[in-house]
Short mmCIF file of C-alpha atoms in Angstrom, two decimals:
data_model
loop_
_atom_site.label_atom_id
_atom_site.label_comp_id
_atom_site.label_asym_id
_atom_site.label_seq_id
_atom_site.Cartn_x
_atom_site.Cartn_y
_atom_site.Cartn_z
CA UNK A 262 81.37 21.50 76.36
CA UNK A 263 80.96 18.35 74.32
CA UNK A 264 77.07 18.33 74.61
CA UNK A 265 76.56 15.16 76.53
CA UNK A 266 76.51 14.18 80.53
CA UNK A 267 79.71 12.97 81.94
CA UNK A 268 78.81 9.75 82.93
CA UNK A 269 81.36 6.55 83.69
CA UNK A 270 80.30 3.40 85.25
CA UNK A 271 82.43 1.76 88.03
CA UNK A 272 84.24 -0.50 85.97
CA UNK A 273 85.32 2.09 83.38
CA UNK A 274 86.49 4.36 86.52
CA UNK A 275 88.28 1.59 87.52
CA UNK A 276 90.19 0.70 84.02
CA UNK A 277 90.63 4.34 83.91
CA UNK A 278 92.55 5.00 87.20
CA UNK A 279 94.96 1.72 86.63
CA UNK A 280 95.47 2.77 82.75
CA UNK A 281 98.88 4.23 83.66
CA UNK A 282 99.87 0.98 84.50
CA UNK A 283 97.60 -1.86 82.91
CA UNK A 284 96.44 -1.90 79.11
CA UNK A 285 92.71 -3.84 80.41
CA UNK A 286 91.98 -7.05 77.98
CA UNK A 287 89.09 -7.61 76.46
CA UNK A 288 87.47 -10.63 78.01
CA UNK A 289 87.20 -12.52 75.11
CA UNK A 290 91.63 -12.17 74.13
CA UNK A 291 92.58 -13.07 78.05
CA UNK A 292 95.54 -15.59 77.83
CA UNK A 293 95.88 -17.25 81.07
CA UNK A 294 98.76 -19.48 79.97
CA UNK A 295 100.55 -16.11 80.33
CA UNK A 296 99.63 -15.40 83.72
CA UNK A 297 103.25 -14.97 86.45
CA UNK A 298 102.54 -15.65 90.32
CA UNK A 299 102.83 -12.35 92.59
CA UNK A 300 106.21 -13.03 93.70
CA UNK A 301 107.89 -12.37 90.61
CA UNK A 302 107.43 -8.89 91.08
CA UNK A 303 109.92 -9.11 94.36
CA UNK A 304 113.35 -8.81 92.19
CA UNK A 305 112.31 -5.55 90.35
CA UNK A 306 110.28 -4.18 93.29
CA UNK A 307 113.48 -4.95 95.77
CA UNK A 308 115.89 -3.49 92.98
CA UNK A 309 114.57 -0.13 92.12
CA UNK A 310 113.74 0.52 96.12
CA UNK A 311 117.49 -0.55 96.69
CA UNK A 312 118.62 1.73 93.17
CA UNK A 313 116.65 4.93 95.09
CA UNK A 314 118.26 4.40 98.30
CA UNK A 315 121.69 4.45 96.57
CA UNK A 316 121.03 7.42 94.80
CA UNK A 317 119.20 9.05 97.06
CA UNK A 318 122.19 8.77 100.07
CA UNK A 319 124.31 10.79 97.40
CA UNK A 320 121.80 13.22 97.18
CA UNK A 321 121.26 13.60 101.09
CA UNK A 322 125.01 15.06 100.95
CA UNK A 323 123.66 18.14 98.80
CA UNK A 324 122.19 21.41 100.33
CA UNK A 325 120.36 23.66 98.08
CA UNK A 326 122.98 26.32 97.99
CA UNK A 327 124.67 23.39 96.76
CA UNK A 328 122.70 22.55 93.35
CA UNK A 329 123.06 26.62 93.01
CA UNK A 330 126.73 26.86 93.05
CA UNK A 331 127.51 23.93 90.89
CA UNK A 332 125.42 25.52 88.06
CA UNK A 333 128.00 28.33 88.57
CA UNK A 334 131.50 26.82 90.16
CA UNK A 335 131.04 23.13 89.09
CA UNK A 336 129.17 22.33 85.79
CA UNK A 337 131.10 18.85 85.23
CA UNK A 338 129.47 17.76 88.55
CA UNK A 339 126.23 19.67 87.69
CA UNK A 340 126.32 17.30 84.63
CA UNK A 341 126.32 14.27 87.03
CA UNK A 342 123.61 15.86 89.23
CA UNK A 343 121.40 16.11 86.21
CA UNK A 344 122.14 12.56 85.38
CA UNK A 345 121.68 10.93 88.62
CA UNK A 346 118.34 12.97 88.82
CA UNK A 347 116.97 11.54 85.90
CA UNK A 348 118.14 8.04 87.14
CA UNK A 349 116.52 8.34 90.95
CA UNK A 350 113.04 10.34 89.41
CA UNK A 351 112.90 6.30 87.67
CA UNK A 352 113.83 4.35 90.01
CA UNK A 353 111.66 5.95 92.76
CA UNK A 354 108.82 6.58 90.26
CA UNK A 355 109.10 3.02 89.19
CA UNK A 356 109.16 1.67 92.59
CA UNK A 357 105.90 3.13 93.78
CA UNK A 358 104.87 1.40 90.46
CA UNK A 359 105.86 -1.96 91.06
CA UNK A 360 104.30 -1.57 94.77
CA UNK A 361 101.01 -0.15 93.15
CA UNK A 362 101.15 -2.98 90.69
CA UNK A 363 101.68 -5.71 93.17
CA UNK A 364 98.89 -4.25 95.38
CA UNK A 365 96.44 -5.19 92.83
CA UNK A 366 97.82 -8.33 92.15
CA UNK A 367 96.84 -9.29 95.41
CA UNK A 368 94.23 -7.11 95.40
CA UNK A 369 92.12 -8.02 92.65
CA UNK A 370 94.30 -10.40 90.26
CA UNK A 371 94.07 -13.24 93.31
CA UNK A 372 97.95 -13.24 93.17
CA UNK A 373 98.48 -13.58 89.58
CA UNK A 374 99.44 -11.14 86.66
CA UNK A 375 99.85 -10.75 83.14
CA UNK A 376 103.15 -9.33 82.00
CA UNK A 377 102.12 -8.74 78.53
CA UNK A 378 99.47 -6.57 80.13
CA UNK A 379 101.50 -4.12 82.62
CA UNK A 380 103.98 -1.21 81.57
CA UNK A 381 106.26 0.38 83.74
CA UNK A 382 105.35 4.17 84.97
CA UNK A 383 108.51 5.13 83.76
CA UNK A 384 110.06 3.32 80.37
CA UNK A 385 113.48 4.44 80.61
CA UNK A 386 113.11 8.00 79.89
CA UNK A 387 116.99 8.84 79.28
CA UNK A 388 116.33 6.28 76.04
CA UNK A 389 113.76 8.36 74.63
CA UNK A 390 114.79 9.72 70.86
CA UNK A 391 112.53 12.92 70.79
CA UNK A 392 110.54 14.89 73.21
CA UNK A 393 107.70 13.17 72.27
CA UNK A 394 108.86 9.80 72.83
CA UNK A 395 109.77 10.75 76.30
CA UNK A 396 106.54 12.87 77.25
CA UNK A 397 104.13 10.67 75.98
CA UNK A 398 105.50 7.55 76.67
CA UNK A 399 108.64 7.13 78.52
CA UNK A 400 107.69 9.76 81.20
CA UNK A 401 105.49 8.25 83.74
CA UNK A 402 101.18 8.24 82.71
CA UNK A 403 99.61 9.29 85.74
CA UNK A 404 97.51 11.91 84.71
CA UNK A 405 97.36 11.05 81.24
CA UNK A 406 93.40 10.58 81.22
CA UNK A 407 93.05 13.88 83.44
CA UNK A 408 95.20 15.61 80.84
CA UNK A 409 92.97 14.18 77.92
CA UNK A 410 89.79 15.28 79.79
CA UNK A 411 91.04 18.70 80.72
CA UNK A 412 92.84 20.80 78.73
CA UNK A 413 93.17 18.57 75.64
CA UNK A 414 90.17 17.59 74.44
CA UNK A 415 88.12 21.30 75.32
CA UNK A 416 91.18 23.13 73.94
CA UNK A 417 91.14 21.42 70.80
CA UNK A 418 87.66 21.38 70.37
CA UNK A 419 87.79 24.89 70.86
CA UNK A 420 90.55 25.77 68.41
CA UNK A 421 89.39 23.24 65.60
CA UNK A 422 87.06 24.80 62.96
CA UNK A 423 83.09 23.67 62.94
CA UNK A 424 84.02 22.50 59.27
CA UNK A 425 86.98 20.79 59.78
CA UNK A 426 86.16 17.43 61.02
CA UNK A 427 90.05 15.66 60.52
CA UNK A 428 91.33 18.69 63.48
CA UNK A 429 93.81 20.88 61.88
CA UNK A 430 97.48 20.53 62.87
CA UNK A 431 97.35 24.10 65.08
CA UNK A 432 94.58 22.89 67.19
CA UNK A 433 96.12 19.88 67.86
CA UNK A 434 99.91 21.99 68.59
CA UNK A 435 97.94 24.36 70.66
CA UNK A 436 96.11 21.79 72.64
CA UNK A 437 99.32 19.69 73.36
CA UNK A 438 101.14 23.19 74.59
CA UNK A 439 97.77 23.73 77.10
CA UNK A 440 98.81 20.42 78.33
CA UNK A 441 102.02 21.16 79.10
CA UNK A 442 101.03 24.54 80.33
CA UNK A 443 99.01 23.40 82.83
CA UNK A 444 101.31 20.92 84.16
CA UNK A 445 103.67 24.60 84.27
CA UNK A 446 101.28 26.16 86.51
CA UNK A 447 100.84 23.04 88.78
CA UNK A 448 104.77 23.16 89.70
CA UNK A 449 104.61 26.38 89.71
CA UNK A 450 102.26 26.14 92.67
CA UNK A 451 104.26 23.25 94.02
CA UNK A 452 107.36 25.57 94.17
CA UNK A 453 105.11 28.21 95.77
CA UNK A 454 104.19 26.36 98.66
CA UNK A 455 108.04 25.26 99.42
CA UNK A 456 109.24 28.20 99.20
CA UNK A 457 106.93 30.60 100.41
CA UNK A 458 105.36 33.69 98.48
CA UNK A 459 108.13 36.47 98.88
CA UNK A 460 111.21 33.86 98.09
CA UNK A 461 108.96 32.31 95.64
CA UNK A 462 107.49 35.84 93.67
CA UNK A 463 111.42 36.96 93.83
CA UNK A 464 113.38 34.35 92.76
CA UNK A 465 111.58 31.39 91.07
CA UNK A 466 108.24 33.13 89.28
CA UNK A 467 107.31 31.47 86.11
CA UNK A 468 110.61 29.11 86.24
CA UNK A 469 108.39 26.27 86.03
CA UNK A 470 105.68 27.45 83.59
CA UNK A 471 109.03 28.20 81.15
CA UNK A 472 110.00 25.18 81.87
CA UNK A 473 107.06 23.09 80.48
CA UNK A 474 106.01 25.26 77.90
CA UNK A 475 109.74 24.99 76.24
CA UNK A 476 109.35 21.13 76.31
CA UNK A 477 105.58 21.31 74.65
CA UNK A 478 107.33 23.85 71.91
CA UNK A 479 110.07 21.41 71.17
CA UNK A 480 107.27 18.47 70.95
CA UNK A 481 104.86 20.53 68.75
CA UNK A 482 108.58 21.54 66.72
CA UNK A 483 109.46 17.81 66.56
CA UNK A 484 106.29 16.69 65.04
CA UNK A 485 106.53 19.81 62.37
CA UNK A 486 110.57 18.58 61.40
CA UNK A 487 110.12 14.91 61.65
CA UNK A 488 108.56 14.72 58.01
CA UNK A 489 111.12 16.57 56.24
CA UNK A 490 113.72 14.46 58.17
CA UNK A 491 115.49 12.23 54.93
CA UNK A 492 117.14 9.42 57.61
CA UNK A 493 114.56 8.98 60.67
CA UNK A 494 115.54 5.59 61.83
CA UNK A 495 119.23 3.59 61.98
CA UNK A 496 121.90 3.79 64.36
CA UNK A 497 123.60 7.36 63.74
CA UNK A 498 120.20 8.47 63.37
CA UNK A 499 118.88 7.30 67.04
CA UNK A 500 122.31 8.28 68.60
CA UNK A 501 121.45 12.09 67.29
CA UNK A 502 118.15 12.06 68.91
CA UNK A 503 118.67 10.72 71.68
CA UNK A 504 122.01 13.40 72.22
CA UNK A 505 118.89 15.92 71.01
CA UNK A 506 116.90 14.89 73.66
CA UNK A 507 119.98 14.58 76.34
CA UNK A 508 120.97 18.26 75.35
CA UNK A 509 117.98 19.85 75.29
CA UNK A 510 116.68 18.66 78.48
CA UNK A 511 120.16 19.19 80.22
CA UNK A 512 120.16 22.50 79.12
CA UNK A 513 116.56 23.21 80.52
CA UNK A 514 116.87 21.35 83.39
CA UNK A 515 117.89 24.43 86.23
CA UNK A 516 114.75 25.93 84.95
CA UNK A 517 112.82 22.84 86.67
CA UNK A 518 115.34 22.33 89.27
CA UNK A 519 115.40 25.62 91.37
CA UNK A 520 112.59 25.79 92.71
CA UNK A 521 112.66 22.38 94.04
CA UNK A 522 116.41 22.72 95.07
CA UNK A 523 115.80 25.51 97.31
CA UNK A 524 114.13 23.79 100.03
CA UNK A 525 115.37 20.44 98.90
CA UNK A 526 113.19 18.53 97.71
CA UNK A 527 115.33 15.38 97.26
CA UNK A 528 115.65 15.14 101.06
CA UNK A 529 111.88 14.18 100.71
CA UNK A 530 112.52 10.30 98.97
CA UNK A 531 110.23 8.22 100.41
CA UNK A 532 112.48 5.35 99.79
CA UNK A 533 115.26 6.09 102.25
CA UNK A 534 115.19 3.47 104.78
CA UNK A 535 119.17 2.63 103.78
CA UNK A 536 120.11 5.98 102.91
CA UNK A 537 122.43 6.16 106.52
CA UNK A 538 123.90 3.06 105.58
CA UNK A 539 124.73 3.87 102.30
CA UNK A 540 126.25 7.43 103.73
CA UNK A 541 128.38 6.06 106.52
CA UNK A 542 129.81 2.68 104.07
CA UNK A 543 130.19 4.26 101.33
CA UNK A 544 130.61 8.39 100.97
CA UNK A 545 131.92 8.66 104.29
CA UNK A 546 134.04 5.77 104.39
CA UNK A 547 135.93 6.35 101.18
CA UNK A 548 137.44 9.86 101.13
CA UNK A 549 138.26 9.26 97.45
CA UNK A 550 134.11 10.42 96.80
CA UNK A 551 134.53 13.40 98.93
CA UNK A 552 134.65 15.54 95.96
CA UNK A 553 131.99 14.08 94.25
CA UNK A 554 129.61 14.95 97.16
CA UNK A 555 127.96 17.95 98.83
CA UNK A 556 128.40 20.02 101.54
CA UNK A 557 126.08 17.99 104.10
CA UNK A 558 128.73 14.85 104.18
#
């Protein structure tokens, strides 16, 4: 495709894997002055483990059928469901960050780190002010280099003109929607294996693949508006795109959730080891949060 052997030595591999977390230094800029002992990543580690837990024992009270009929019966509780998924997908996300994160401390940092140097997988996604805040920098980076390699970079080589050297703004639009596409078609095979092919072919085909492609449209839309846009930055400004953002990805959200919701998927946390305590002293004990749970209380 590009002309050239793929070739990447071990220390490049290695940036490259730990780039969703670490921005590497060059050798010469290192600041040791800067450096924090491992243990400072306890309190945020502890934290977002304990934040999952709490979130997740709410969760553990909901059935699939459940998530269904509240789209239908309940949307004012739906609208906390979508909330508190956004809130657990960081926490839990985040904590298998800071675990990651303090594995190579102690790993290869000798039990010091760099703060200056480290990002968290997710930055507060419900912050974001556009779709393209959030997806290509809020939402977590994981597979940001495997997206680049595959389909970015061959799509928009593809699309882009021999003669046109600066890559016209289609190429680039069409190569960010192949992106999204194919992160469509990897949920879509992720709902297809909980589900099973008949349930799956019936109920939930191309649910996923909608899904994504609708965010990539209103990124590639975003980047089209945002020029004409006379006040871009200020309060009032930031408060509408970030309601945008809220709005949109409420409103797209069963699309991504269905799937997942009919064999549970939030039942599958790995951080759970205080999820029964959290059910029996909290949504059990107080009947007051009855109606705020599900049916498995």
């Amino acid at each position: 495709m590009f002309g050239r052997e793929a070739q990447m030595d071990s220390e490049k591999l290695h940036n490259d894997f730990w780039s969703c977390l670490r921005q590497f230094p060059d050798k010469k800029g290192e600041k040791k002055d800067c450096e924090r002992p491992w243990y400072r990543l306890l309190a945020p580690t502890i934290f977002t483990i304990l934040l999952s837990n709490f979130v997740a024992s709410w969760y553990a009270t909901f059935s699939g059928q459940d998530a269904f009929d509240m789209q239908e019966e309940h949307p004012e509780l739906f609208v906390v469901f979508f909330v508190f998924a956004v809130v657990v997908l960081t926490a839990v996300i985040n904590g298998a960050g800071y675990l990651l994160q303090l594995g190579y401390v102690l790993t290869y940092g000798k039990g010091k780190y760099v703060p200056g140097e480290w990002r968290r997988l997710m930055e507060y996604p419900a912050m974001a002010t556009s779709m393209d805040n959030m997806w290509n920098y809020r939402w977590h980076q994981l597979f940001r280099s495997t997206w680049l390699g595959f389909p970015f970079r061959p799509v928009l080589k593809l699309a882009s003109t021999s003669n046109d050297k600066r890559k016209s703004r289609s190429a680039v639009a069409l190569a960010s929607l192949s992106v999204f596409a194919i992160s469509g078609l990897m949920h879509e095979y992720l709902v297809f294996c909980g589900c099973g092919w008949d349930v799956y072919r019936k109920r939930f085909l191309g649910q996923e693949f909608l899904f994504f492609t609708l965010h990539g449209a209103a990124v590639i839309l975003e980047r089209a508006i945002r020029p004409y846009l006379r006040i871009q930055d200020g309060f009032v400004a930031n408060a509408l795109k970030r309601i945008w953002v809220v709005w949109f990805a409420y409103r797209t959200f069963p699309l991504f959730l269905n799937g997942f919701a009919y064999w549970g998927l939030w039942h599958a946390n790995p951080f759970n080891m205080f999820t029964p305590y959290f059910l029996d002293n909290v949504w059990r004990k107080y009947p007051l949060l009855h109606q705020f749970c599900g049916s498995l209380l």
